[in-house]
mmCIF file of C-alpha atoms in Angstrom:
data_model
loop_
_atom_site.group_PDB
_atom_site.id
_atom_site.type_symbol
_atom_site.label_atom_id
_atom_site.label_comp_id
_atom_site.label_asym_id
_atom_site.label_seq_id
_atom_site.Cartn_x
_atom_site.Cartn_y
_atom_site.Cartn_z
ATOM 1 C CA MET T 1 46.323 0.387 -22.820
ATOM 2 C CA LYS T 2 45.378 -3.827 -22.752
ATOM 3 C CA TYR T 3 43.421 -2.338 -19.709
ATOM 4 C CA THR T 4 41.449 -0.235 -21.482
ATOM 5 C CA ALA T 5 40.030 -3.432 -23.638
ATOM 6 C CA SER T 6 39.490 -5.692 -20.553
ATOM 7 C CA LEU T 7 37.749 -2.700 -18.715
ATOM 8 C CA ALA T 8 35.718 -1.790 -22.601
ATOM 9 C CA LEU T 9 34.646 -5.508 -22.299
ATOM 10 C CA ILE T 10 33.716 -5.953 -18.718
ATOM 11 C CA LEU T 11 31.329 -2.851 -19.532
ATOM 12 C CA ALA T 12 29.975 -4.375 -22.604
ATOM 13 C CA ALA T 13 28.629 -7.355 -20.675
ATOM 14 C CA GLY T 14 27.334 -5.922 -18.159
ATOM 15 C CA MET T 15 25.405 -4.052 -20.662
ATOM 16 C CA SER T 16 23.541 -6.932 -21.797
ATOM 17 C CA SER T 17 22.331 -8.158 -19.031
ATOM 18 C CA PRO T 18 20.488 -7.112 -15.908
ATOM 19 C CA LEU T 19 19.840 -3.839 -17.376
ATOM 20 C CA THR T 20 18.393 -5.250 -20.689
ATOM 21 C CA TYR T 21 16.288 -7.754 -18.816
ATOM 22 C CA ALA T 22 15.032 -4.935 -16.876
ATOM 23 C CA ALA T 23 14.021 -2.859 -19.358
ATOM 24 C CA GLY T 24 11.919 -6.119 -20.941
ATOM 25 C CA ASP T 25 11.015 -6.345 -24.743
ATOM 26 C CA ALA T 26 8.027 -4.996 -25.949
ATOM 27 C CA GLU T 27 7.251 -7.525 -28.627
ATOM 28 C CA ALA T 28 7.438 -10.800 -26.573
ATOM 29 C CA GLY T 29 5.643 -8.833 -24.022
ATOM 30 C CA GLY T 30 2.776 -8.410 -27.157
ATOM 31 C CA LYS T 31 2.464 -11.538 -27.451
ATOM 32 C CA LEU T 32 1.878 -12.165 -23.987
ATOM 33 C CA PHE T 33 -0.488 -9.850 -23.298
ATOM 34 C CA THR T 34 -2.648 -10.813 -26.380
ATOM 35 C CA LYS T 35 -2.674 -14.544 -24.466
ATOM 36 C CA THR T 36 -3.267 -13.530 -21.115
ATOM 37 C CA CYS T 37 -4.365 -9.954 -20.335
ATOM 38 C CA GLY T 38 -6.419 -9.585 -23.338
ATOM 39 C CA GLY T 39 -9.580 -11.607 -23.289
ATOM 40 C CA CYS T 40 -10.030 -8.859 -20.491
ATOM 41 C CA HIS T 41 -7.781 -5.541 -21.684
ATOM 42 C CA SER T 42 -7.275 -3.233 -24.638
ATOM 43 C CA VAL T 43 -4.484 -0.911 -25.485
ATOM 44 C CA GLY T 44 -4.289 1.136 -28.455
ATOM 45 C CA GLU T 45 -6.397 3.459 -30.611
ATOM 46 C CA GLY T 46 -9.789 2.669 -30.125
ATOM 47 C CA ALA T 47 -9.108 1.044 -26.256
ATOM 48 C CA ARG T 48 -12.118 0.924 -24.401
ATOM 49 C CA GLY T 49 -12.795 -0.991 -21.386
ATOM 50 C CA GLY T 50 -14.936 -4.339 -21.419
ATOM 51 C CA PHE T 51 -14.530 -7.026 -19.062
ATOM 52 C CA GLY T 52 -11.580 -5.229 -17.397
ATOM 53 C CA PRO T 53 -10.086 -1.492 -17.820
ATOM 54 C CA GLU T 54 -8.300 -0.059 -20.661
ATOM 55 C CA LEU T 55 -4.721 0.174 -20.586
ATOM 56 C CA ASN T 56 -3.503 2.837 -22.032
ATOM 57 C CA GLY T 57 -0.984 5.433 -20.317
ATOM 58 C CA ILE T 58 -1.634 2.897 -17.392
ATOM 59 C CA ILE T 59 1.485 3.937 -15.876
ATOM 60 C CA GLY T 60 1.204 7.100 -13.956
ATOM 61 C CA ARG T 61 -2.782 6.741 -13.869
ATOM 62 C CA PRO T 62 -4.452 6.788 -10.419
ATOM 63 C CA ALA T 63 -6.164 3.530 -9.437
ATOM 64 C CA GLY T 64 -10.031 2.934 -10.904
ATOM 65 C CA ILE T 65 -10.394 6.276 -12.607
ATOM 66 C CA THR T 66 -11.494 5.531 -16.362
ATOM 67 C CA PRO T 67 -15.055 6.545 -17.407
ATOM 68 C CA ASP T 68 -15.824 3.589 -19.697
ATOM 69 C CA TYR T 69 -14.981 0.733 -16.573
ATOM 70 C CA GLN T 70 -16.966 -0.478 -13.548
ATOM 71 C CA TYR T 71 -14.410 -0.469 -10.815
ATOM 72 C CA SER T 72 -14.410 -2.241 -7.206
ATOM 73 C CA ASP T 73 -15.453 -0.497 -3.965
ATOM 74 C CA ALA T 74 -11.543 -1.950 -3.420
ATOM 75 C CA MET T 75 -10.211 -0.932 -6.322
ATOM 76 C CA LYS T 76 -11.449 2.741 -6.687
ATOM 77 C CA ASN T 77 -10.386 3.100 -3.339
ATOM 78 C CA SER T 78 -6.783 2.062 -3.159
ATOM 79 C CA GLY T 79 -5.171 5.214 -3.034
ATOM 80 C CA VAL T 80 -2.889 3.234 -5.916
ATOM 81 C CA VAL T 81 -0.945 5.206 -8.680
ATOM 82 C CA TRP T 82 0.049 2.942 -10.715
ATOM 83 C CA THR T 83 4.028 3.187 -11.200
ATOM 84 C CA ARG T 84 6.318 0.659 -12.699
ATOM 85 C CA ASP T 85 6.963 -1.528 -9.785
ATOM 86 C CA LYS T 86 3.183 -0.967 -8.383
ATOM 87 C CA LEU T 87 2.136 -2.474 -11.767
ATOM 88 C CA ALA T 88 5.188 -4.793 -11.484
ATOM 89 C CA ALA T 89 3.464 -6.037 -8.221
ATOM 90 C CA TYR T 90 0.321 -6.063 -9.191
ATOM 91 C CA ILE T 91 0.638 -8.373 -12.269
ATOM 92 C CA GLU T 92 2.806 -10.444 -9.854
ATOM 93 C CA ALA T 93 0.252 -10.989 -7.202
ATOM 94 C CA PRO T 94 -3.221 -9.071 -8.021
ATOM 95 C CA LYS T 95 -4.696 -9.139 -4.641
ATOM 96 C CA LYS T 96 -1.821 -8.756 -2.273
ATOM 97 C CA VAL T 97 -1.953 -5.244 -4.167
ATOM 98 C CA VAL T 98 -5.036 -3.885 -3.940
ATOM 99 C CA SER T 99 -7.372 -6.943 -1.612
ATOM 100 C CA GLY T 100 -10.833 -7.566 -2.585
ATOM 101 C CA THR T 101 -9.828 -6.860 -6.471
ATOM 102 C CA ARG T 102 -12.573 -8.349 -9.042
ATOM 103 C CA MET T 103 -9.625 -9.198 -11.321
ATOM 104 C CA ILE T 104 -9.688 -12.925 -11.406
ATOM 105 C CA PHE T 105 -6.311 -13.599 -12.467
ATOM 106 C CA TRP T 106 -3.698 -15.300 -9.903
ATOM 107 C CA GLY T 107 -0.727 -13.612 -11.695
ATOM 108 C CA ILE T 108 2.675 -14.256 -13.525
ATOM 109 C CA SER T 109 6.079 -15.291 -11.140
ATOM 110 C CA ASP T 110 7.807 -14.971 -14.020
ATOM 111 C CA GLN T 111 9.397 -11.315 -13.571
ATOM 112 C CA GLU T 112 10.774 -11.238 -17.383
ATOM 113 C CA LYS T 113 7.614 -12.395 -18.587
ATOM 114 C CA ILE T 114 6.941 -9.367 -16.128
ATOM 115 C CA GLU T 115 9.056 -7.009 -17.432
ATOM 116 C CA ASN T 116 7.932 -7.826 -21.076
ATOM 117 C CA ILE T 117 4.572 -7.056 -20.574
ATOM 118 C CA LEU T 118 5.320 -4.025 -18.682
ATOM 119 C CA ALA T 119 7.658 -2.860 -22.189
ATOM 120 C CA TYR T 120 4.636 -3.766 -23.918
ATOM 121 C CA LEU T 121 2.124 -1.445 -21.546
ATOM 122 C CA GLU T 122 4.714 1.555 -22.126
ATOM 123 C CA THR T 123 4.572 1.686 -25.888
ATOM 124 C CA PHE T 124 0.949 2.666 -25.125
ATOM 125 C CA GLN T 125 2.052 6.185 -22.681
ATOM 126 C CA PRO T 126 2.001 9.867 -23.926
ATOM 127 C CA LYS T 127 4.735 10.618 -25.704
#
């Protein structure tokens, strides 16, 4: 019986560390998106392309296809489909994922911040 309590405690401790981190914090991601990405990209109702493409439904979407944004040839011809992992890599180092992209952004090296932005973007995925 005492082993059951210990096992439960170990499992509970494990549930609150890497698994929670991997999911990200959408609220923190929204604040970071506004400061870091919002000058060029929009999401939500009424989002449209501006200095960068709108990002509603980005996960699962092929790169370079939204009709209200003029993409670089590099992005249009990249063959990239924005999976969560591919988008994380792009946020970290855009030019490593799509060489020749016009996106003027050095990237974010903090994996927690990337996960938070992704969690926020996931709230704009179609249901």
